[in-house]
Short mmCIF file of C-alpha atoms in Angstrom, two decimals:
data_model
loop_
_atom_site.label_atom_id
_atom_site.label_comp_id
_atom_site.label_asym_id
_atom_site.label_seq_id
_atom_site.Cartn_x
_atom_site.Cartn_y
_atom_site.Cartn_z
CA UNK A 1 57.47 93.81 51.36
CA UNK A 2 54.72 91.70 52.91
CA UNK A 3 51.82 90.68 50.70
CA UNK A 4 48.67 92.78 51.08
CA UNK A 5 45.06 91.62 50.95
CA UNK A 6 43.12 92.51 47.83
CA UNK A 7 39.77 94.31 47.72
CA UNK A 8 38.30 91.19 46.13
CA UNK A 9 39.37 89.07 49.11
CA UNK A 10 38.00 91.59 51.57
CA UNK A 11 34.72 91.72 49.65
CA UNK A 12 34.41 87.94 49.83
CA UNK A 13 35.04 88.02 53.57
CA UNK A 14 32.45 90.79 54.13
CA UNK A 15 29.88 88.80 52.14
CA UNK A 16 30.50 85.64 54.18
CA UNK A 17 30.21 87.63 57.41
CA UNK A 18 26.93 89.15 56.28
CA UNK A 19 25.32 85.97 54.98
CA UNK A 20 26.96 83.39 57.27
CA UNK A 21 26.48 81.04 54.34
CA UNK A 22 29.06 80.36 51.63
CA UNK A 23 26.51 79.64 48.90
CA UNK A 24 24.59 82.88 49.43
CA UNK A 25 27.83 84.86 49.86
CA UNK A 26 29.07 83.53 46.50
CA UNK A 27 25.80 84.59 44.88
CA UNK A 28 26.11 88.08 46.35
CA UNK A 29 29.63 88.34 44.89
CA UNK A 30 28.57 86.81 41.53
CA UNK A 31 31.21 84.07 41.74
CA UNK A 32 31.22 80.33 42.27
CA UNK A 33 31.46 78.96 45.79
CA UNK A 34 34.87 77.42 45.12
CA UNK A 35 36.18 80.80 43.94
CA UNK A 36 34.88 82.51 47.05
CA UNK A 37 36.29 79.83 49.35
CA UNK A 38 39.68 80.05 47.67
CA UNK A 39 39.70 83.85 47.97
CA UNK A 40 38.85 83.68 51.64
CA UNK A 41 41.60 81.11 52.24
CA UNK A 42 44.08 83.40 50.45
CA UNK A 43 43.03 86.26 52.74
CA UNK A 44 43.56 84.13 55.84
CA UNK A 45 47.00 83.11 54.55
CA UNK A 46 47.98 86.73 53.85
CA UNK A 47 46.84 87.91 57.30
CA UNK A 48 48.05 84.81 59.11
CA UNK A 49 44.87 84.41 61.16
CA UNK A 50 41.71 82.31 61.05
CA UNK A 51 38.76 84.49 60.08
CA UNK A 52 35.95 81.97 59.67
CA UNK A 53 34.97 78.74 61.37
CA UNK A 54 32.63 76.43 59.48
CA UNK A 55 31.17 72.95 59.54
CA UNK A 56 28.41 71.32 57.54
CA UNK A 57 25.70 73.29 59.32
CA UNK A 58 27.18 76.50 60.69
CA UNK A 59 29.43 79.39 59.69
CA UNK A 60 30.85 81.69 62.38
CA UNK A 61 33.28 84.59 62.37
CA UNK A 62 36.17 84.23 64.83
CA UNK A 63 36.81 86.95 67.45
CA UNK A 64 39.83 88.28 65.51
CA UNK A 65 37.75 87.97 62.35
CA UNK A 66 35.13 90.32 63.81
CA UNK A 67 37.80 92.91 64.54
CA UNK A 68 39.27 92.59 61.06
CA UNK A 69 35.79 92.76 59.55
CA UNK A 70 35.24 96.28 60.90
CA UNK A 71 38.52 97.42 59.35
CA UNK A 72 37.70 95.65 56.10
CA UNK A 73 34.39 97.51 55.87
CA UNK A 74 36.19 100.83 56.22
CA UNK A 75 38.66 99.89 53.47
CA UNK A 76 35.88 98.75 51.13
CA UNK A 77 33.81 101.87 51.76
CA UNK A 78 36.84 104.12 51.26
CA UNK A 79 37.71 102.42 47.98
CA UNK A 80 34.12 102.89 46.77
CA UNK A 81 34.28 106.55 47.81
CA UNK A 82 37.47 106.89 45.76
CA UNK A 83 35.75 105.48 42.67
CA UNK A 84 32.73 107.75 43.17
CA UNK A 85 34.97 110.77 43.67
CA UNK A 86 36.74 110.12 40.39
CA UNK A 87 33.53 109.46 38.46
CA UNK A 88 31.83 112.55 39.90
CA UNK A 89 34.77 114.85 39.14
CA UNK A 90 33.35 117.99 37.57
CA UNK A 91 29.76 116.87 38.30
CA UNK A 92 29.21 118.03 41.85
CA UNK A 93 25.69 118.68 43.17
CA UNK A 94 24.26 116.19 40.70
CA UNK A 95 23.18 112.56 40.82
CA UNK A 96 21.84 110.79 43.91
CA UNK A 97 22.97 110.82 47.53
CA UNK A 98 21.51 108.44 50.11
CA UNK A 99 20.45 110.06 53.37
CA UNK A 100 19.46 108.22 56.52
CA UNK A 101 17.38 110.02 59.18
CA UNK A 102 16.23 108.93 62.63
CA UNK A 103 12.44 108.84 63.25
CA UNK A 104 12.48 111.65 65.82
CA UNK A 105 13.98 114.03 63.24
CA UNK A 106 12.64 112.99 59.83
CA UNK A 107 9.02 114.26 59.90
CA UNK A 108 9.92 117.58 61.50
CA UNK A 109 13.05 118.55 59.56
CA UNK A 110 12.81 117.07 56.07
CA UNK A 111 9.61 118.85 54.92
CA UNK A 112 11.33 122.17 55.61
CA UNK A 113 14.70 121.34 54.09
CA UNK A 114 14.08 119.16 51.02
CA UNK A 115 12.18 121.86 49.06
CA UNK A 116 15.16 124.20 49.55
CA UNK A 117 17.55 121.55 48.30
CA UNK A 118 15.41 120.86 45.23
CA UNK A 119 15.12 124.57 44.47
CA UNK A 120 18.85 125.32 44.76
CA UNK A 121 20.20 122.04 43.35
CA UNK A 122 17.67 120.64 40.84
CA UNK A 123 20.13 118.01 39.56
CA UNK A 124 20.69 116.55 43.01
CA UNK A 125 18.42 113.73 44.13
CA UNK A 126 18.17 112.59 47.74
CA UNK A 127 17.13 109.00 48.49
CA UNK A 128 15.80 108.69 52.05
CA UNK A 129 15.84 105.95 54.65
CA UNK A 130 14.33 106.29 58.12
CA UNK A 131 15.77 104.03 60.83
CA UNK A 132 17.32 103.92 64.28
CA UNK A 133 20.74 105.49 64.79
CA UNK A 134 22.67 102.23 65.19
CA UNK A 135 21.20 100.83 61.98
CA UNK A 136 21.90 104.03 60.04
CA UNK A 137 25.54 104.14 61.12
CA UNK A 138 25.96 100.46 60.22
CA UNK A 139 24.57 101.19 56.75
CA UNK A 140 26.83 104.21 56.49
CA UNK A 141 29.86 102.04 57.26
CA UNK A 142 28.71 99.46 54.70
CA UNK A 143 28.38 102.14 52.00
CA UNK A 144 24.61 101.70 51.81
CA UNK A 145 24.18 105.34 52.87
CA UNK A 146 26.17 108.48 52.14
CA UNK A 147 25.02 110.66 55.07
CA UNK A 148 22.95 110.29 58.24
CA UNK A 149 21.03 112.85 60.29
CA UNK A 150 21.26 111.82 63.94
CA UNK A 151 21.11 113.30 67.43
CA UNK A 152 24.12 113.61 69.70
CA UNK A 153 25.46 112.53 72.09
CA UNK A 154 26.19 109.28 70.27
CA UNK A 155 29.41 107.48 69.44
CA UNK A 156 30.57 108.82 66.06
CA UNK A 157 34.16 107.58 66.17
CA UNK A 158 35.92 107.85 62.83
CA UNK A 159 33.13 109.81 61.12
CA UNK A 160 32.96 113.30 59.66
CA UNK A 161 30.54 115.16 61.95
CA UNK A 162 28.80 118.48 61.33
CA UNK A 163 26.93 119.66 64.42
CA UNK A 164 24.03 121.73 63.13
CA UNK A 165 21.87 123.11 65.94
CA UNK A 166 20.69 122.51 69.49
CA UNK A 167 17.26 120.95 69.98
CA UNK A 168 16.00 121.51 73.52
CA UNK A 169 13.59 119.22 75.36
CA UNK A 170 10.15 120.41 76.47
CA UNK A 171 7.93 118.82 79.08
CA UNK A 172 4.65 117.48 77.67
CA UNK A 173 1.68 116.62 79.88
CA UNK A 174 -2.07 116.97 80.20
CA UNK A 175 -3.35 120.54 80.48
CA UNK A 176 -4.20 120.14 84.18
CA UNK A 177 -1.14 118.13 85.15
CA UNK A 178 0.69 119.53 88.22
CA UNK A 179 3.98 119.10 86.33
CA UNK A 180 3.11 122.13 84.18
CA UNK A 181 2.27 124.45 87.07
CA UNK A 182 4.56 127.24 88.18
CA UNK A 183 6.51 130.02 86.52
CA UNK A 184 9.47 127.73 85.83
CA UNK A 185 9.28 124.05 84.98
CA UNK A 186 11.76 121.78 86.73
CA UNK A 187 12.14 118.02 86.70
CA UNK A 188 12.51 116.80 90.30
CA UNK A 189 12.99 113.15 91.15
CA UNK A 190 9.29 112.50 91.83
CA UNK A 191 8.36 113.94 88.47
CA UNK A 192 11.10 111.98 86.67
CA UNK A 193 9.53 108.78 87.96
CA UNK A 194 6.44 109.61 85.88
CA UNK A 195 8.36 109.93 82.63
CA UNK A 196 7.33 107.70 79.76
CA UNK A 197 10.01 106.46 77.37
CA UNK A 198 10.43 105.13 73.87
CA UNK A 199 11.52 101.51 73.59
CA UNK A 200 15.17 100.39 73.58
CA UNK A 201 17.09 101.43 70.46
CA UNK A 202 15.70 104.97 70.20
CA UNK A 203 18.37 107.51 71.08
CA UNK A 204 15.64 109.82 72.43
CA UNK A 205 15.19 107.29 75.25
CA UNK A 206 18.87 107.64 76.18
CA UNK A 207 18.73 111.44 75.87
CA UNK A 208 15.73 111.54 78.21
CA UNK A 209 17.54 109.52 80.84
CA UNK A 210 20.64 111.70 80.44
CA UNK A 211 18.47 114.78 80.91
CA UNK A 212 17.33 113.34 84.24
CA UNK A 213 20.88 112.30 85.10
CA UNK A 214 19.58 108.78 85.62
CA UNK A 215 20.09 105.43 83.95
CA UNK A 216 17.39 103.48 85.77
CA UNK A 217 14.12 105.13 84.75
CA UNK A 218 11.41 102.57 84.22
CA UNK A 219 8.23 103.24 82.32
CA UNK A 220 4.91 103.17 84.13
CA UNK A 221 3.67 99.56 84.33
CA UNK A 222 6.62 98.55 82.15
CA UNK A 223 5.03 100.18 79.08
CA UNK A 224 7.31 101.46 76.32
CA UNK A 225 6.30 103.40 73.23
CA UNK A 226 7.39 102.36 69.75
CA UNK A 227 7.02 105.86 68.28
CA UNK A 228 6.43 109.48 69.24
CA UNK A 229 2.75 109.19 68.31
CA UNK A 230 2.33 106.21 70.63
CA UNK A 231 4.16 108.10 73.35
CA UNK A 232 1.72 111.02 72.98
CA UNK A 233 -1.26 108.70 73.20
CA UNK A 234 0.13 107.25 76.42
CA UNK A 235 0.58 110.74 77.89
CA UNK A 236 -2.88 111.83 76.75
CA UNK A 237 -4.44 108.78 78.39
CA UNK A 238 -2.98 109.92 81.73
CA UNK A 239 -0.25 107.30 82.04
CA UNK A 240 2.52 109.83 82.66
CA UNK A 241 4.50 112.72 81.19
CA UNK A 242 7.20 112.95 78.53
CA UNK A 243 10.19 114.97 77.40
CA UNK A 244 9.95 115.75 73.68
CA UNK A 245 12.23 117.70 71.34
CA UNK A 246 11.40 121.34 70.64
CA UNK A 247 11.67 120.49 66.93
CA UNK A 248 8.74 118.09 67.24
CA UNK A 249 6.66 120.47 69.36
CA UNK A 250 7.06 123.37 66.94
CA UNK A 251 6.56 120.95 64.04
CA UNK A 252 2.97 120.40 65.14
CA UNK A 253 3.28 117.06 66.94
CA UNK A 254 0.70 118.10 69.55
CA UNK A 255 -1.86 119.28 67.01
CA UNK A 256 -5.15 117.50 67.55
CA UNK A 257 -4.31 116.51 71.11
CA UNK A 258 -5.30 118.00 74.47
CA UNK A 259 -1.68 118.11 75.63
CA UNK A 260 0.43 121.13 76.49
CA UNK A 261 4.19 121.60 76.27
CA UNK A 262 6.45 123.94 78.22
CA UNK A 263 10.22 124.50 78.08
CA UNK A 264 12.24 123.49 81.11
CA UNK A 265 14.12 125.90 83.31
CA UNK A 266 17.89 126.29 82.71
CA UNK A 267 20.12 124.40 82.47
CA UNK A 268 17.82 123.08 79.77
CA UNK A 269 18.39 119.48 78.66
CA UNK A 270 18.95 119.15 74.94
CA UNK A 271 20.28 117.09 72.08
CA UNK A 272 22.49 118.23 69.21
CA UNK A 273 21.29 117.54 65.67
CA UNK A 274 24.22 116.46 63.48
CA UNK A 275 24.92 115.38 59.93
CA UNK A 276 27.51 112.60 59.67
CA UNK A 277 29.35 110.92 56.81
CA UNK A 278 32.33 108.67 56.25
CA UNK A 279 35.56 110.63 56.54
CA UNK A 280 36.44 109.44 53.02
CA UNK A 281 33.12 110.52 51.47
CA UNK A 282 33.14 111.43 47.79
CA UNK A 283 30.22 113.78 48.38
CA UNK A 284 31.83 116.43 50.55
CA UNK A 285 30.31 119.33 48.59
CA UNK A 286 26.84 117.81 48.88
CA UNK A 287 27.47 117.18 52.59
CA UNK A 288 28.29 120.84 53.17
CA UNK A 289 25.34 122.05 51.06
CA UNK A 290 22.84 119.90 52.96
CA UNK A 291 24.30 120.99 56.30
CA UNK A 292 24.07 124.67 55.33
CA UNK A 293 20.45 124.28 54.19
CA UNK A 294 19.50 122.74 57.54
CA UNK A 295 21.34 125.38 59.53
CA UNK A 296 19.65 128.22 57.65
CA UNK A 297 16.26 126.73 58.44
CA UNK A 298 16.74 125.76 62.05
CA UNK A 299 19.43 127.66 63.86
CA UNK A 300 17.97 130.17 66.26
CA UNK A 301 21.04 131.74 67.84
CA UNK A 302 24.83 131.93 67.32
CA UNK A 303 25.36 129.08 69.82
CA UNK A 304 23.55 126.64 67.55
CA UNK A 305 26.33 126.65 64.98
CA UNK A 306 28.60 123.90 66.23
CA UNK A 307 31.21 123.39 63.53
CA UNK A 308 32.53 120.40 61.58
CA UNK A 309 34.88 117.83 63.03
CA UNK A 310 36.20 114.37 62.49
CA UNK A 311 35.53 112.11 65.43
CA UNK A 312 38.70 110.45 66.61
CA UNK A 313 38.69 106.82 67.73
CA UNK A 314 37.33 106.66 71.22
CA UNK A 315 35.78 110.13 71.03
#
């Protein structure tokens, strides 16, 4: 039987890839640099490939090393989930779970859901982190988070996915803007050219372009908003119009502004709010409890209940 890499070797490799510096990687792993270097060499010998290239000034991960790194992260996270599962046996709905939330969800969903969680599960603590989707999923893979609340569509390959409810987009503009006139609100090409967007990295930007069935929308004068509040200020100043989630509208985002919001005519563009976790998560009961609490608060019709699935590679 061929020799297998150890978790210790994989941990050394992940640390080197993160730090791109052997001294700092050794410190992260609480070992000497010679020990770390020897462990990494053993891993390369076991796998039969070169994982790291280094000279006196630079450390780089080889192309095959980058591919192996992604698999190593999954193995390390799964092994940590196994340990947590064993230690939490008989102690479900207690302790701390780490939840990541994207900025276009956090302020409108969490204030409604967290009090319910605290009331029903007083021994369960939720540590929060707000960040962009890509960063949250990277932290989830690295075992820095247990769950993430994101908006679909987004690549969730290999994750446990619970689709919670549909969040439709509303058109937001000044009270006298022609875009809001008429019994039904549509988004023709001329109007789409006036749409303002969040900056690159926000999934709401991608969802807006998908709603318009376009990938080449450019903001007025090249301006891009860094947050929903900035986007509102740009709309209120007359720079353009915006598509914003119903969750944010009903959560009071327009309070204190002179803007109006109206739903779009069918087929209404939307995003799907989803809770995701590693498929190997040790906190499955907490995952289900949090998902149920959100659904009870936000689902408005039978079609909003979307089910739980595991995303297959390439899905």
